[in-house]
Short mmCIF file of N, CA, C and O in Angstrom, two decimals:
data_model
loop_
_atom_site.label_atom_id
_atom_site.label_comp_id
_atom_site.label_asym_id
_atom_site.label_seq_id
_atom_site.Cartn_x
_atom_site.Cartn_y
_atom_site.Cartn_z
N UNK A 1 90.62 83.52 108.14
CA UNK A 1 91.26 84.81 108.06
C UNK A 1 90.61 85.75 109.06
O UNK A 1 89.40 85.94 109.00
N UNK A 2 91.47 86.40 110.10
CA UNK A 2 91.24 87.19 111.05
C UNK A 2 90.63 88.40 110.31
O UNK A 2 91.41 89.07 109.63
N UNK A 3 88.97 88.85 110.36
CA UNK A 3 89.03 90.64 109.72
C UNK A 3 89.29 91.45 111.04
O UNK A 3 89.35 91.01 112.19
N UNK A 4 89.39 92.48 110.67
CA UNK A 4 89.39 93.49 111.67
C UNK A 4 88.55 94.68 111.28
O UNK A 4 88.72 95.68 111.99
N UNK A 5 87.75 94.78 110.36
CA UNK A 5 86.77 95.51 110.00
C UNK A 5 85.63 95.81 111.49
O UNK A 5 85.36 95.05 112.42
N UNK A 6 85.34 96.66 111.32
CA UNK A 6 84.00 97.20 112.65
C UNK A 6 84.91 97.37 113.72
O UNK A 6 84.44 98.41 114.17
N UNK A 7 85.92 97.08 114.51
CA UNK A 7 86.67 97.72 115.40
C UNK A 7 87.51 98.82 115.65
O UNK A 7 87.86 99.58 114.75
N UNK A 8 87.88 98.96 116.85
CA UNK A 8 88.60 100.18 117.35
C UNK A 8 89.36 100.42 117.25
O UNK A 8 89.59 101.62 117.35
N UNK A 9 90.59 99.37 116.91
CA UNK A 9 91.69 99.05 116.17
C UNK A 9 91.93 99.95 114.55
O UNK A 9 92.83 100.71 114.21
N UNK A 10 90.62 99.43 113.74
CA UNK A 10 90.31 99.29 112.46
C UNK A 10 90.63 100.68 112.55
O UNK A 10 91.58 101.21 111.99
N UNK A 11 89.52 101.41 113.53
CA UNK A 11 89.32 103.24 113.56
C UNK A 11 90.49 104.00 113.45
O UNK A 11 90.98 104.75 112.60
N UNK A 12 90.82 103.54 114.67
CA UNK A 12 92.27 104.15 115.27
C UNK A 12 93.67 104.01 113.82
O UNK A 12 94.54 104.77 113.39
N UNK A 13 93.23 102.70 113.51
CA UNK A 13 94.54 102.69 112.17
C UNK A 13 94.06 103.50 110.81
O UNK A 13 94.91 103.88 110.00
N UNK A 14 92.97 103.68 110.65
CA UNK A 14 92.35 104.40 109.62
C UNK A 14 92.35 106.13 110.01
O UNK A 14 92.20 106.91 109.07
N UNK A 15 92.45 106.49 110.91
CA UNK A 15 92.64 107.39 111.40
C UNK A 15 93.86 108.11 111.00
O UNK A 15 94.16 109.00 110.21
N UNK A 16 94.43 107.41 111.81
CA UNK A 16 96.08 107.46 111.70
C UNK A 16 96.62 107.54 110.49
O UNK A 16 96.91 108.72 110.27
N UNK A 17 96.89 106.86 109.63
CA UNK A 17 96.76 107.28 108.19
C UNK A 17 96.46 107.98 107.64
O UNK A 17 97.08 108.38 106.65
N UNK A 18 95.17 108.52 108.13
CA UNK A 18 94.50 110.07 107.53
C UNK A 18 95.08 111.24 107.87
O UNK A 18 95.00 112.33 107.30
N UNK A 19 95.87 110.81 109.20
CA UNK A 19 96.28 111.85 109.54
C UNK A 19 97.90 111.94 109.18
O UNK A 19 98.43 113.04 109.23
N UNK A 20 98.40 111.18 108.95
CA UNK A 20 100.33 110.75 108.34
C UNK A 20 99.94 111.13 107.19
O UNK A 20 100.95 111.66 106.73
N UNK A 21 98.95 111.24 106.24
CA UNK A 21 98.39 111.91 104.79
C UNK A 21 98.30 113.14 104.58
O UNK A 21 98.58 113.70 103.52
N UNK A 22 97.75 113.84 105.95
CA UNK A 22 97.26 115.25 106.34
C UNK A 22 98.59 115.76 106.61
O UNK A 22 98.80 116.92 106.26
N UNK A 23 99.44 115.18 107.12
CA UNK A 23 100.73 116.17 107.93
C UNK A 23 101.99 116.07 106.80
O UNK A 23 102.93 116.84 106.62
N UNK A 24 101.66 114.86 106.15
CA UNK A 24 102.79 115.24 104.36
C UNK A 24 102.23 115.99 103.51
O UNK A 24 102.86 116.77 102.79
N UNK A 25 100.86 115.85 103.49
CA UNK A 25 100.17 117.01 102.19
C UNK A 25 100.48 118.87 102.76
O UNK A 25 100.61 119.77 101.93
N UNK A 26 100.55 119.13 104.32
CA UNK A 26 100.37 120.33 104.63
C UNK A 26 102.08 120.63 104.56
O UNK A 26 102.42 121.80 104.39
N UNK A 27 103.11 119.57 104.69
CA UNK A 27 104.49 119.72 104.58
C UNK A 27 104.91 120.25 103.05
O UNK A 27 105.70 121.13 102.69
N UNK A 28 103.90 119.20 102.18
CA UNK A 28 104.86 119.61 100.49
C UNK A 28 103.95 121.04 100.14
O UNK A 28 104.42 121.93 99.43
N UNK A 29 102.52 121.10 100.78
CA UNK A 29 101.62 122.63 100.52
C UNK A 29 102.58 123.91 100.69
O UNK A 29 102.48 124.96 100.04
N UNK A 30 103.79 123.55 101.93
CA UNK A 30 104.37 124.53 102.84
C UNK A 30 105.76 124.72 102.03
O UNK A 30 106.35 125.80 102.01
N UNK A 31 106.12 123.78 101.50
CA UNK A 31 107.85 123.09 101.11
C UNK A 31 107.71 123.84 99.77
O UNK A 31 108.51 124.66 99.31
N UNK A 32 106.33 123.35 99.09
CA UNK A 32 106.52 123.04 97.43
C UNK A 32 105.57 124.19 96.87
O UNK A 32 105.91 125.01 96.01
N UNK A 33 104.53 124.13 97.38
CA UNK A 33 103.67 125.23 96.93
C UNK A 33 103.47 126.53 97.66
O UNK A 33 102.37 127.06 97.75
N UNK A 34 104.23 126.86 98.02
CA UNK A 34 104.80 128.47 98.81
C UNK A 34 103.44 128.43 99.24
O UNK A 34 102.89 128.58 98.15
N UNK A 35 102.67 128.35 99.95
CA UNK A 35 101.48 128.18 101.27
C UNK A 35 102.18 128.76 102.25
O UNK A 35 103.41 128.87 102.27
N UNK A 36 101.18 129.22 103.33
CA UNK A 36 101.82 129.73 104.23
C UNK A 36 101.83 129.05 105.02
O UNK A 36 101.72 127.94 104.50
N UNK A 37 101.93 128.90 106.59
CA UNK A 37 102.34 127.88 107.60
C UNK A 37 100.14 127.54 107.75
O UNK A 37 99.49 126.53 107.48
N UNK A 38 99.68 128.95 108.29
CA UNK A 38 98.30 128.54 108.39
C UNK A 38 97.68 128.32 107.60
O UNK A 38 96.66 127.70 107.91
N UNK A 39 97.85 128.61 106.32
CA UNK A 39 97.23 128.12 105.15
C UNK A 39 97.66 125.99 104.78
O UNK A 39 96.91 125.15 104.28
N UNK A 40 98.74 125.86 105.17
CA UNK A 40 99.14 124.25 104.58
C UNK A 40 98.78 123.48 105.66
O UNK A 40 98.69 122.27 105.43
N UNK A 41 98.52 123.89 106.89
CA UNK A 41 98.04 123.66 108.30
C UNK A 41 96.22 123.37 107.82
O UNK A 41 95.61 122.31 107.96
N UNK A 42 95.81 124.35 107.39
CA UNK A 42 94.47 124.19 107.78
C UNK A 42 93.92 123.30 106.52
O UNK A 42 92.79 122.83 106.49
N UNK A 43 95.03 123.12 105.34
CA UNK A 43 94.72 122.12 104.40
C UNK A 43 94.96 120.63 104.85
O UNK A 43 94.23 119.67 104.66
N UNK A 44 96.28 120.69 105.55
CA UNK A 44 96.58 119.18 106.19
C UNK A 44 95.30 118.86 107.07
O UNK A 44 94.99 117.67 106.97
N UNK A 45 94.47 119.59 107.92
CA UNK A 45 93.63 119.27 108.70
C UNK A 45 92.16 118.86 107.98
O UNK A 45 91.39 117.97 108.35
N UNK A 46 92.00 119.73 106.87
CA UNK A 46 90.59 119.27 106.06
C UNK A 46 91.39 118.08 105.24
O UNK A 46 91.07 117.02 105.79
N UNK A 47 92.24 117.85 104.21
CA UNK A 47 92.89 116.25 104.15
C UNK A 47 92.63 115.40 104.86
O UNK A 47 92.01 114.42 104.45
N UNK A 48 92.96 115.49 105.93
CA UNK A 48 93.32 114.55 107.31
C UNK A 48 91.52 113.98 107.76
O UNK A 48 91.08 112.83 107.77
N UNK A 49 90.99 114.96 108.01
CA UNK A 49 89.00 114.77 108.30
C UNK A 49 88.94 114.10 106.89
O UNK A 49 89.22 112.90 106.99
N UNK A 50 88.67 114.48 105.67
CA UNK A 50 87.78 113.75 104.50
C UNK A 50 88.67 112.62 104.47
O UNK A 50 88.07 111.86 103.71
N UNK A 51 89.64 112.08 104.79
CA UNK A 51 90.18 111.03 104.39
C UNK A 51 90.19 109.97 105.35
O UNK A 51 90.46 108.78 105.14
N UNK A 52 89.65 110.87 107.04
CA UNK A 52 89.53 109.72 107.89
C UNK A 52 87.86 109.02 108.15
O UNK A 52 87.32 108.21 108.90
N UNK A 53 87.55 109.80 107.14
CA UNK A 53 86.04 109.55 107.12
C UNK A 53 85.46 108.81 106.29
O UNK A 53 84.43 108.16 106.46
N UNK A 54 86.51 108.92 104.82
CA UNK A 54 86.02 108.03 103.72
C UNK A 54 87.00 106.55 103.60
O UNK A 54 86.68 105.64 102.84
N UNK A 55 88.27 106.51 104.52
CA UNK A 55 88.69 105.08 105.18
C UNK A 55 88.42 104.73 106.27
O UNK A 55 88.88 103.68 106.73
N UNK A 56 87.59 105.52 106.96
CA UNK A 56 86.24 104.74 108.19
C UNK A 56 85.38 103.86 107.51
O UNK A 56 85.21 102.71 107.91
N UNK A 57 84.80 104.36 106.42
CA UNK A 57 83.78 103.93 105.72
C UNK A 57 84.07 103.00 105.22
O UNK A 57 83.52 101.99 105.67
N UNK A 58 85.23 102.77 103.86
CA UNK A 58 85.79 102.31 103.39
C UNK A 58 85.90 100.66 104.20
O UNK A 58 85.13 99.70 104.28
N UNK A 59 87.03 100.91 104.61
CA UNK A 59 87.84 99.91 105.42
C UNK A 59 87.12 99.08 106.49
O UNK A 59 87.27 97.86 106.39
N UNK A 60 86.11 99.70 107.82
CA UNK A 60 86.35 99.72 108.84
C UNK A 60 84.59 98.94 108.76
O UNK A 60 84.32 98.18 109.69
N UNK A 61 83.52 99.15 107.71
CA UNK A 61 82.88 98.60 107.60
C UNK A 61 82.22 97.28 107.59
O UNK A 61 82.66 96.62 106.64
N UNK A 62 81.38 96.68 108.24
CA UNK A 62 81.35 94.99 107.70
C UNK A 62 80.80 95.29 106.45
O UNK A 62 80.13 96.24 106.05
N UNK A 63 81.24 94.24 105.90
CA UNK A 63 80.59 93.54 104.48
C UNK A 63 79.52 92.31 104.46
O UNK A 63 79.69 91.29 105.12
N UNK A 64 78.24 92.58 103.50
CA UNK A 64 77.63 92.15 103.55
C UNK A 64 77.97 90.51 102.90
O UNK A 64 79.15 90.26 102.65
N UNK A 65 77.03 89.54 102.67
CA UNK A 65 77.33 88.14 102.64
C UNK A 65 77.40 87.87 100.80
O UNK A 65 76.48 88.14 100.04
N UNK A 66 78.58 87.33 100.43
CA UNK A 66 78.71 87.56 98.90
C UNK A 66 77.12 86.95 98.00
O UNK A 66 76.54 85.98 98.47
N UNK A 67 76.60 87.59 96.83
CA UNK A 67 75.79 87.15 96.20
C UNK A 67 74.57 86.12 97.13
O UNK A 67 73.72 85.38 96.66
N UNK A 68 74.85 86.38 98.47
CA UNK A 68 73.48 85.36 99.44
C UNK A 68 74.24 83.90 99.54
O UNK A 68 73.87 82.76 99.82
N UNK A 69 75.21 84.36 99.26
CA UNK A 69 75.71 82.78 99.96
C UNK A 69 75.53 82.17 100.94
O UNK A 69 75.76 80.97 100.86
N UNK A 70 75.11 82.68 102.16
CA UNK A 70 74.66 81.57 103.30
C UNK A 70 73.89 80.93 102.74
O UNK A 70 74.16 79.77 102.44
N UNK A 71 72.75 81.49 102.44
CA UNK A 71 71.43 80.63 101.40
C UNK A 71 71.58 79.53 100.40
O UNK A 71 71.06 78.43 100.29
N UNK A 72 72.38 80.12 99.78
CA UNK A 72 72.60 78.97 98.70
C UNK A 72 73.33 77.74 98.86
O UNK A 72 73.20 76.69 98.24
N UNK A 73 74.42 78.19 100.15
CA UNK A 73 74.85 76.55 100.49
C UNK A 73 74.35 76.06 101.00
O UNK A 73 75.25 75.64 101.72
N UNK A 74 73.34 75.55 101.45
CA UNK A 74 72.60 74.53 101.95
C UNK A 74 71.72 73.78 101.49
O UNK A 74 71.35 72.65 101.79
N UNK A 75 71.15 75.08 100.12
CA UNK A 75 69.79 74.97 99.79
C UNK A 75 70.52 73.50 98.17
O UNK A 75 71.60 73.39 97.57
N UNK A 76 69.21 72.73 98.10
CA UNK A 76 69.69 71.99 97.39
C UNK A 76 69.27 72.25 95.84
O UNK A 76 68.24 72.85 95.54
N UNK A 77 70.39 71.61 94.68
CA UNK A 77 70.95 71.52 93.39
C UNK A 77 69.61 71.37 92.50
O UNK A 77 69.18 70.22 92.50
N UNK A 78 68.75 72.45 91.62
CA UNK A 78 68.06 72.25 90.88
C UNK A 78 68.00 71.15 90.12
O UNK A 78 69.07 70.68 89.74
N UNK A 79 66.91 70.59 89.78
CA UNK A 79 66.91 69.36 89.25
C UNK A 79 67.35 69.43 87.90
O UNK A 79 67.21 70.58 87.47
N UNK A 80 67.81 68.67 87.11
CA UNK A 80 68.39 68.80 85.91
C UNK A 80 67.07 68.00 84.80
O UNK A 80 66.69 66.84 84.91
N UNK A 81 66.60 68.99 83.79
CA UNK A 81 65.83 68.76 82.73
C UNK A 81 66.03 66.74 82.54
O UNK A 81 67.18 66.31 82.55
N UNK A 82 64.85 65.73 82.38
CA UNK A 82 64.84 64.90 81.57
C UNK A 82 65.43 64.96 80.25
O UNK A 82 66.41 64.25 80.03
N UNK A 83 64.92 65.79 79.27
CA UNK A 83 65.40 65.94 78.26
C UNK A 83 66.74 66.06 77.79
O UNK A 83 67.16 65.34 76.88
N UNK A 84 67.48 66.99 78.41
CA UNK A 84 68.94 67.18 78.64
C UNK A 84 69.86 65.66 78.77
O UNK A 84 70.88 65.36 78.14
N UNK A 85 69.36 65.09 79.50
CA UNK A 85 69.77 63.98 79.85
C UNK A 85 69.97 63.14 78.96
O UNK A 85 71.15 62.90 78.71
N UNK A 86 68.93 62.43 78.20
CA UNK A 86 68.89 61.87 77.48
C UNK A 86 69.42 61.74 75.80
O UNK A 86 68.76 62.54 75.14
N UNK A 87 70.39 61.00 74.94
CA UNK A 87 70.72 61.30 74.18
C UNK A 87 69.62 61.76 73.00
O UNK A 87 68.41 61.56 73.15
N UNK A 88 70.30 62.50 71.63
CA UNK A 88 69.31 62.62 70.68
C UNK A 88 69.40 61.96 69.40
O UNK A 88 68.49 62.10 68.58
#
């Protein structure tokens, strides 16, 4: 599976989003909640920043290696108790 996490791509689309988020929230601020043009403007723009910042983060991040799994596949299968083994 191709990620695209840590690239410029990643940025640019996370961005973008933040900002198609920012320019409908300052539309229904303007439409729906009688805001004024600079008032739903300067809300679409703080929207648009906290949201391209916390799906930078989010999204655009690598992820670390699940529970140490490189480690553990290689490393070999604890030995299994004598006792266990044997019936009682």
């Amino acid at each position: 599976m191709n990620s695209n996490s840590g690239t410029l791509g990643c940025a640019a689309t996370t961005w973008l989003i933040a900002g198609l988020v920012g320019v409908l929230a300052a539309a229904a601020l303007i439409a729906v909640g009688s805001w004024t043009l600079l008032q739903g403007i300067f809300a679409g723009l703080v929207i648009a920043a906290v949201l391209g910042v916390v799906f930078a983060v989010v999204f655009c991040r690598e992820l670390p290696p699940a529970n140490g799994a490189a480690t553990t596949a290689t490393a070999k299968p604890a030995p299994r108790a004598a006792a266990a083994a044997a019936p009682a």
